[in-house]
XYZ file of C-alpha atoms in Angstrom:
399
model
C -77.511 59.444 106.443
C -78.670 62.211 105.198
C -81.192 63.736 107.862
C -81.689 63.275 111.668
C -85.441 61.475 112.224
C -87.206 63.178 114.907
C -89.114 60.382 117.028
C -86.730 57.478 118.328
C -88.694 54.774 116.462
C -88.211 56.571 113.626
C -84.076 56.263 114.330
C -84.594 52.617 115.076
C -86.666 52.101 111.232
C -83.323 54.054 109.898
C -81.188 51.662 111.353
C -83.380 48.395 110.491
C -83.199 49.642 106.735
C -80.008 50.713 106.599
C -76.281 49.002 107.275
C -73.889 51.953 107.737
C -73.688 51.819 111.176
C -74.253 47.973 111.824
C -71.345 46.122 113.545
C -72.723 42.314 113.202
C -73.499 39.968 110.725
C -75.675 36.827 111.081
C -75.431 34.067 109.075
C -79.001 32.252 109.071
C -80.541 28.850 107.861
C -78.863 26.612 105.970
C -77.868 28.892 102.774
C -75.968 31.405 105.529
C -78.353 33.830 104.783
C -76.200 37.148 105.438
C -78.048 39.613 107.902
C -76.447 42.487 109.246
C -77.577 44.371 112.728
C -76.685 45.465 115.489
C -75.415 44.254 118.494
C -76.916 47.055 121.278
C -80.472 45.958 120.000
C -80.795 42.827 119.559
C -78.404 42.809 123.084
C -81.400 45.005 125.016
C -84.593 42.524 123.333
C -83.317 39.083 124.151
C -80.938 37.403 127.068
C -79.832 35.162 124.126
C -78.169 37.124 121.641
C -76.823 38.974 124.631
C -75.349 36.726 125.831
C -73.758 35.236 122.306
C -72.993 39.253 121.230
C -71.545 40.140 124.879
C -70.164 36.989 126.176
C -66.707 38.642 126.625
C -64.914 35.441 125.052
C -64.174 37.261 122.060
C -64.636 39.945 119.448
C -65.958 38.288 116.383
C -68.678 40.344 114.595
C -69.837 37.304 112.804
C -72.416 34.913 114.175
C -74.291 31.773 112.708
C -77.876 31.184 113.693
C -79.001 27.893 111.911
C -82.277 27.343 113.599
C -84.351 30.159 111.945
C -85.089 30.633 108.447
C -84.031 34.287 106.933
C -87.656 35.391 106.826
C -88.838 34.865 110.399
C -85.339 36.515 111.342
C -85.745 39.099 109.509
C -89.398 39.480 111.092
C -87.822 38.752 114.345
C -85.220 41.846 113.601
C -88.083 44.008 112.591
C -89.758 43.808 115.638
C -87.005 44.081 117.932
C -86.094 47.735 116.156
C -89.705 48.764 115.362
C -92.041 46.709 118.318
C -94.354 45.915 115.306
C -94.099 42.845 112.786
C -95.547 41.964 109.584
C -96.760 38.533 108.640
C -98.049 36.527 105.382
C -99.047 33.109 106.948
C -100.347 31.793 109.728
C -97.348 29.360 109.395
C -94.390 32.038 109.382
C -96.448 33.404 112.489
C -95.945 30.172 113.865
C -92.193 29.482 112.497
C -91.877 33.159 114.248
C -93.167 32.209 117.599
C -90.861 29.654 117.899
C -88.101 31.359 117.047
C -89.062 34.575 120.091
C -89.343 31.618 122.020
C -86.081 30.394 121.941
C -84.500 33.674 121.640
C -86.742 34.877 124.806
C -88.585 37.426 123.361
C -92.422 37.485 125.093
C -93.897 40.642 122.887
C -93.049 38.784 119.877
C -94.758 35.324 121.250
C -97.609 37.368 122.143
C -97.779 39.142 118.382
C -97.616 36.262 117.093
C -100.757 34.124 119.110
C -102.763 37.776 118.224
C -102.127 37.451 114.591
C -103.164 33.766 114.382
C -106.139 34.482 116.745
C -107.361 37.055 114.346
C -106.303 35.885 110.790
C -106.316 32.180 110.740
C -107.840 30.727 107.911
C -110.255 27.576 107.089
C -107.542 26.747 104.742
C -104.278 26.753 107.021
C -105.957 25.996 110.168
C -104.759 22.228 109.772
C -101.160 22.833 108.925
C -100.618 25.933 111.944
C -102.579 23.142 114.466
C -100.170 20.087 113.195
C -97.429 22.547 113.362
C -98.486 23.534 116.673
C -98.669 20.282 117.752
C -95.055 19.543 116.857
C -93.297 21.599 118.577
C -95.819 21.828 121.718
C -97.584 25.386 121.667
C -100.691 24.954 123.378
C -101.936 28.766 123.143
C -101.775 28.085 118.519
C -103.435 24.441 119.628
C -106.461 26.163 121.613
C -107.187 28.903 118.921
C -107.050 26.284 116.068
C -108.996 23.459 118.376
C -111.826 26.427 118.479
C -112.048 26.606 114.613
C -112.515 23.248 114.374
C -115.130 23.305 116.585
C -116.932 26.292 115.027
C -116.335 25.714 111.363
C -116.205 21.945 111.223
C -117.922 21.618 107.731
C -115.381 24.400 106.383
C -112.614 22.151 107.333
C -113.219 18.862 106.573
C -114.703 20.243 103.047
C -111.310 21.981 102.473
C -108.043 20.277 100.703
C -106.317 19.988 103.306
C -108.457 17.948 105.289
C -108.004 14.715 103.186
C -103.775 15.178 103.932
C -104.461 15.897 107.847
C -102.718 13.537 110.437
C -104.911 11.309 112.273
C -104.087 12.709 114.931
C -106.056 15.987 113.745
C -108.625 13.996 112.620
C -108.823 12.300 116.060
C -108.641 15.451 117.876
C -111.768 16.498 115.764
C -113.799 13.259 116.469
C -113.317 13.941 119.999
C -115.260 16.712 120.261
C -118.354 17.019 122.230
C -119.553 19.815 119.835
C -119.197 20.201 116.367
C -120.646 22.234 113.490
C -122.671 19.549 111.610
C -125.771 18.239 111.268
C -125.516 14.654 112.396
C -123.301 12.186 113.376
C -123.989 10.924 109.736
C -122.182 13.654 108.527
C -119.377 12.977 110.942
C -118.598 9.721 109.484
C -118.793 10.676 106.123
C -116.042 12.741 106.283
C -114.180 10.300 108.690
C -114.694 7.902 105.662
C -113.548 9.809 103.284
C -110.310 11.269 105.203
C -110.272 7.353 105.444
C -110.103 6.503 101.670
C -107.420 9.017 101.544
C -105.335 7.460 104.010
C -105.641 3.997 102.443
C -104.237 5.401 99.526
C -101.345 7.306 101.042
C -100.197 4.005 103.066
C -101.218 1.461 100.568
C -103.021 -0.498 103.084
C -106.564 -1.573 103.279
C -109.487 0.420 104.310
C -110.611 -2.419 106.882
C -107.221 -2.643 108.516
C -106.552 -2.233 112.223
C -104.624 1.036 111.844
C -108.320 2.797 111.496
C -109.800 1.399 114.852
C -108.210 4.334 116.240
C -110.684 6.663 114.768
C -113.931 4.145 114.569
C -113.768 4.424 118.617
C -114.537 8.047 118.226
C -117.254 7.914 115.914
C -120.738 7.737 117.780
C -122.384 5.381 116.344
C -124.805 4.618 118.849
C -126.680 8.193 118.539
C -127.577 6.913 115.084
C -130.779 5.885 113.721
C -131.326 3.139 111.567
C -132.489 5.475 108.622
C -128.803 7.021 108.999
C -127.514 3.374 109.511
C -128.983 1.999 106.312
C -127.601 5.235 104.564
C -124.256 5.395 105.783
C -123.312 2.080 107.679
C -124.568 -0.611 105.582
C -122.992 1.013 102.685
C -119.048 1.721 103.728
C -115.950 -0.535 103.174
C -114.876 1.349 106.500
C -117.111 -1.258 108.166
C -116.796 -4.606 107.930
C -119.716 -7.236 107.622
C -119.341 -8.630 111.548
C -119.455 -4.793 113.264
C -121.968 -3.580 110.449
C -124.464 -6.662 112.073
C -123.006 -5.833 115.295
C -123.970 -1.944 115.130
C -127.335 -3.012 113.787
C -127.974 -5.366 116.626
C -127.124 -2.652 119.316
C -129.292 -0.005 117.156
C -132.102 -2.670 117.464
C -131.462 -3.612 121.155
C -130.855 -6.860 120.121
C -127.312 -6.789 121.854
C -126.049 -4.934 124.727
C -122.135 -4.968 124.093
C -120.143 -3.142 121.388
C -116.925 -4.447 119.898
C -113.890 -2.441 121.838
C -112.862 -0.696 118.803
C -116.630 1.127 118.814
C -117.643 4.343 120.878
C -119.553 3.359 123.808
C -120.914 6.663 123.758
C -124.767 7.136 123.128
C -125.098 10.744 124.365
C -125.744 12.803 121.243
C -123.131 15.369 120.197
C -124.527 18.900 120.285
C -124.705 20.135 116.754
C -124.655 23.454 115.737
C -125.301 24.290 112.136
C -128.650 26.461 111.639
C -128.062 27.045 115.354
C -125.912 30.396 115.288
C -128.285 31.469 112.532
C -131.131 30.864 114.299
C -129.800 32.870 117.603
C -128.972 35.575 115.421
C -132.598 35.513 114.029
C -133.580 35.573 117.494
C -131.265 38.776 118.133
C -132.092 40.699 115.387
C -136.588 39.962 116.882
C -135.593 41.229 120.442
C -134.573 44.580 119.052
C -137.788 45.811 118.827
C -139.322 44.416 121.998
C -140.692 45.996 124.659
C -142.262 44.676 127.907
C -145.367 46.308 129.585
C -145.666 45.555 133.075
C -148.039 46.609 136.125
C -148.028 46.073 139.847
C -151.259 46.468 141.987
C -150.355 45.998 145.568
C -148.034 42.699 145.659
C -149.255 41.352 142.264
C -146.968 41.777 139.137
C -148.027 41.078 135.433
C -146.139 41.258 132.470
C -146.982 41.166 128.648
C -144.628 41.521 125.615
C -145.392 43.571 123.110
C -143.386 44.925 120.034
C -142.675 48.973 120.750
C -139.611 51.171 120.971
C -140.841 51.791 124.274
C -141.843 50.093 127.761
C -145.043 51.781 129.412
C -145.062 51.571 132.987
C -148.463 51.476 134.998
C -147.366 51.510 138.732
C -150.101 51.479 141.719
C -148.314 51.895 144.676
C -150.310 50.979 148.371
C -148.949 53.771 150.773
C -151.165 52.788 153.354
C -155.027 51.448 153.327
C -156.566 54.647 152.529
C -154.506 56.047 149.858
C -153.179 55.338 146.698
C -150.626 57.502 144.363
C -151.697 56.376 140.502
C -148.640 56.692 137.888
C -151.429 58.562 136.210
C -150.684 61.602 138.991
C -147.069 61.216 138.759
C -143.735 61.444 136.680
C -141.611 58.732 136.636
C -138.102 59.357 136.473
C -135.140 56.373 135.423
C -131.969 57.541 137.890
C -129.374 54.969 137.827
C -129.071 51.637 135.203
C -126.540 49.233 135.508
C -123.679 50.285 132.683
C -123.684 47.291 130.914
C -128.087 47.028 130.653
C -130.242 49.701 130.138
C -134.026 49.586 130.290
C -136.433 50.926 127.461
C -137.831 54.053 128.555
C -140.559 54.803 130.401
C -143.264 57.163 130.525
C -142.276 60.352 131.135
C -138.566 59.857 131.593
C -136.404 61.457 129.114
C -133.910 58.075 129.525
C -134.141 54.972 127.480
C -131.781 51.966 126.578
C -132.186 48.227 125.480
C -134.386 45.677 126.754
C -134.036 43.052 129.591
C -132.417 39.834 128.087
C -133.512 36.793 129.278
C -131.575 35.863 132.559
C -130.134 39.039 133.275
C -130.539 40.397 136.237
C -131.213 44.323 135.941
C -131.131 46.874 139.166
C -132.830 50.419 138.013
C -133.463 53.288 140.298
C -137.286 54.000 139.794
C -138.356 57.629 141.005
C -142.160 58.076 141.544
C -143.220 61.545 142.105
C -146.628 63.789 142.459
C -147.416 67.139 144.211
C -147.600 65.333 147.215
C -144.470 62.725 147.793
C -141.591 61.687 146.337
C -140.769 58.337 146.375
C -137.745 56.450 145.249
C -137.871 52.243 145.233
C -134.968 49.878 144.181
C -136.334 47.661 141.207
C -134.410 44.633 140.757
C -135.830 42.755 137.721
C -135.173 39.227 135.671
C -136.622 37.728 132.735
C -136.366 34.327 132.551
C -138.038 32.349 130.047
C -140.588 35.137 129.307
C -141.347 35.938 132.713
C -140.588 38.696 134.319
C -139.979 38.786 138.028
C -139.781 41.923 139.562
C -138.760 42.684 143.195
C -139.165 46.178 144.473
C -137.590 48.086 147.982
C -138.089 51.539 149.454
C -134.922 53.574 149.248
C -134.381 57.038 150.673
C -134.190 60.174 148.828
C -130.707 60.773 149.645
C -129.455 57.429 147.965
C -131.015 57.641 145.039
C -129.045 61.269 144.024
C -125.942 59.752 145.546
């Protein structure tokens, strides 16, 4: 070594990328991949290899670990000298958690749910949740579980899709939510992971083996537009349940064969939806919301502005009445999270109120003659605003 590296991580890359001063070798996976390293860190980061390097049975230098492959050990070795880890796949971050788990390292589990949270693809999503599946890691089964929920046309248009497990495919069907159109669409892909299947096992498209996933399909949401389309046409069906579906979709018959859905609550569908809502979003930018109050009666109108006017008549008593005309009003304290468009004569402004959120404001009213601070509390719901105001004293409102 030519140089001393001035930060201790720095020390610890030295030693990860260099093996003069390593006194162990691991031999790992099958082909006795040879790994060296050394025995203080890897002793310090996991109970395991502490207690296989330290067991005080004997002195050997030389250790076999046959239950990781060379690349997720030498990820696992990175992060155990540098606390940081690099991965290609959602699969080797997978093959990696497995590995910290039984080798007890928690940071590394946690790396590795992060990286799949934030980097899974459409593409792998089916092997890293079969994967997951395997060997039971439920935190890889939720994140994948949500992608299948969110980008359910991405999936079952992509390769893998036709090769998934039924169980995947089941695990799909199951879902109350999905991002389709229709439950058309839903068993038009079923049908065609179907076809696929047949194939693979040589068996026929009408055997038993597929009743599994017919009980999940929802058939009783369709119409009978979407059952002459779909239905009437598949060699998933066979002629008895095809007149059987038709019968139910007609009322003619009450009871579905076993192997069917009883099911006739509609799935909730979302494609157009987050498109919509972010149409939606990008109109409630702009809007403002002008609101009076004349003695206990509140109105509100929408209008589109990049601010909110306030007109405020406050009853003081029966003879007197202090106009907003005669007055400054002043915004002291928003909640941190929602702010309110500004108001007239206040130097303060912020976003509008959101439908169902519940905004408390500070409201200072003032003339030559009073001050007088009120606690606004104020909720839109459904384009109505309700507003419900208190006295406050002076002293709380500069508190």
């Amino acid at each position: 070594m030519s140089s001393t590296p001035e930060s201790l991580k720095s020390k610890f890359e030295l030693c990860l990328n260099n093996d003069d001063l390593s006194d162990c070798e691991f031999l790992v996976g099958e082909q006795k991949c040879k790994i060296k390293g050394h025995k203080l860190l890897f002793g310090i980061s996991s109970p395991v290899f502490r207690a296989v390097l330290y067991d005080g049975l004997h002195n050997a230098s030389t250790f076999e670990v046959k239950d990781v492959e060379p690349d997720v050990f030498q990820g696992m070795k990175q992060f155990i000298y540098t606390d940081s880890v690099n991965f290609s796949s959602g699969l080797q971050a997978c093959s990696s958690y497995l590995a910290s788990w039984k080798y007890v390292i928690p940071d590394l589990m946690s790396k590795c749910v992060q990286y799949i949270k934030d980097n899974i693809s459409v593409s792998e999503v089916i092997d890293v949740y079969e994967f997951s599946c395997k060997y039971n890691i439920p935190d890889i089964e939720k994140i994948c579980a949500a992608v299948f929920q969110n980008k359910t046309r991405e999936v079952m248009q992509s390769e893998k899709f036709l090769s998934a497990n039924v169980q995947t495919l089941e695990t799909i069907l199951k879902m109350d939510s999905l991002n389709l159109e229709s439950e058309l669409e839903v068993f038009k892909y079923t049908e065609k992971w179907a076809i696929a299947e047949a194939v693979r096992r040589n068996i026929d498209l009408q055997a038993e083996y597929f009743n599994c996933i017919k009980k999940h399909v929802r058939f009783l949401t369709m119409d009978k537009d979407q059952y002459k389309e779909g239905l009437s046409k598949s060699d998933l069906i066979t002629a008895e349940e095809r007149i059987s579906l038709l019968h139910n979709l007609m009322d003619l018959e009450d009871e579905l064969p076993h192997k069917f859905c009883p099911v006739s609550e509609p799935r909730n569908f979302t494609i157009g939806k987050i498109e919509e809502k972010q149409v939606r979003e990008e109109e409630k930018k702009d809007r403002g919301y002008y609101f009076t109050r004349t003695g206990n009666s509140i109105n509100c109108e929408e209008f589109r502005d990049s601010t909110v006017c306030l007109t405020f008549v406050y009853t003081m008593d029966k003879s007197r009445t202090i106009d907003v005309d005669d007055c400054s009003a002043k915004l002291f304290k928003v909640k941190p999270t929602v702010k309110l468009h500004s108001l007239r004569n206040s130097e303060d402004s912020g976003e509008e109120i959101l439908n169902n959120e519940m905004v408390d404001i500070i409201l200072c009213i003032e003339n030559k003659y009073v001050i007088l601070p009120y606690y606004l509390k104020l909720q839109l719901t459904e384009g109505i605003l309700k507003l419900e105001i208190s006295e406050m004293s002076e002293k709380a409102v500069h508190s």
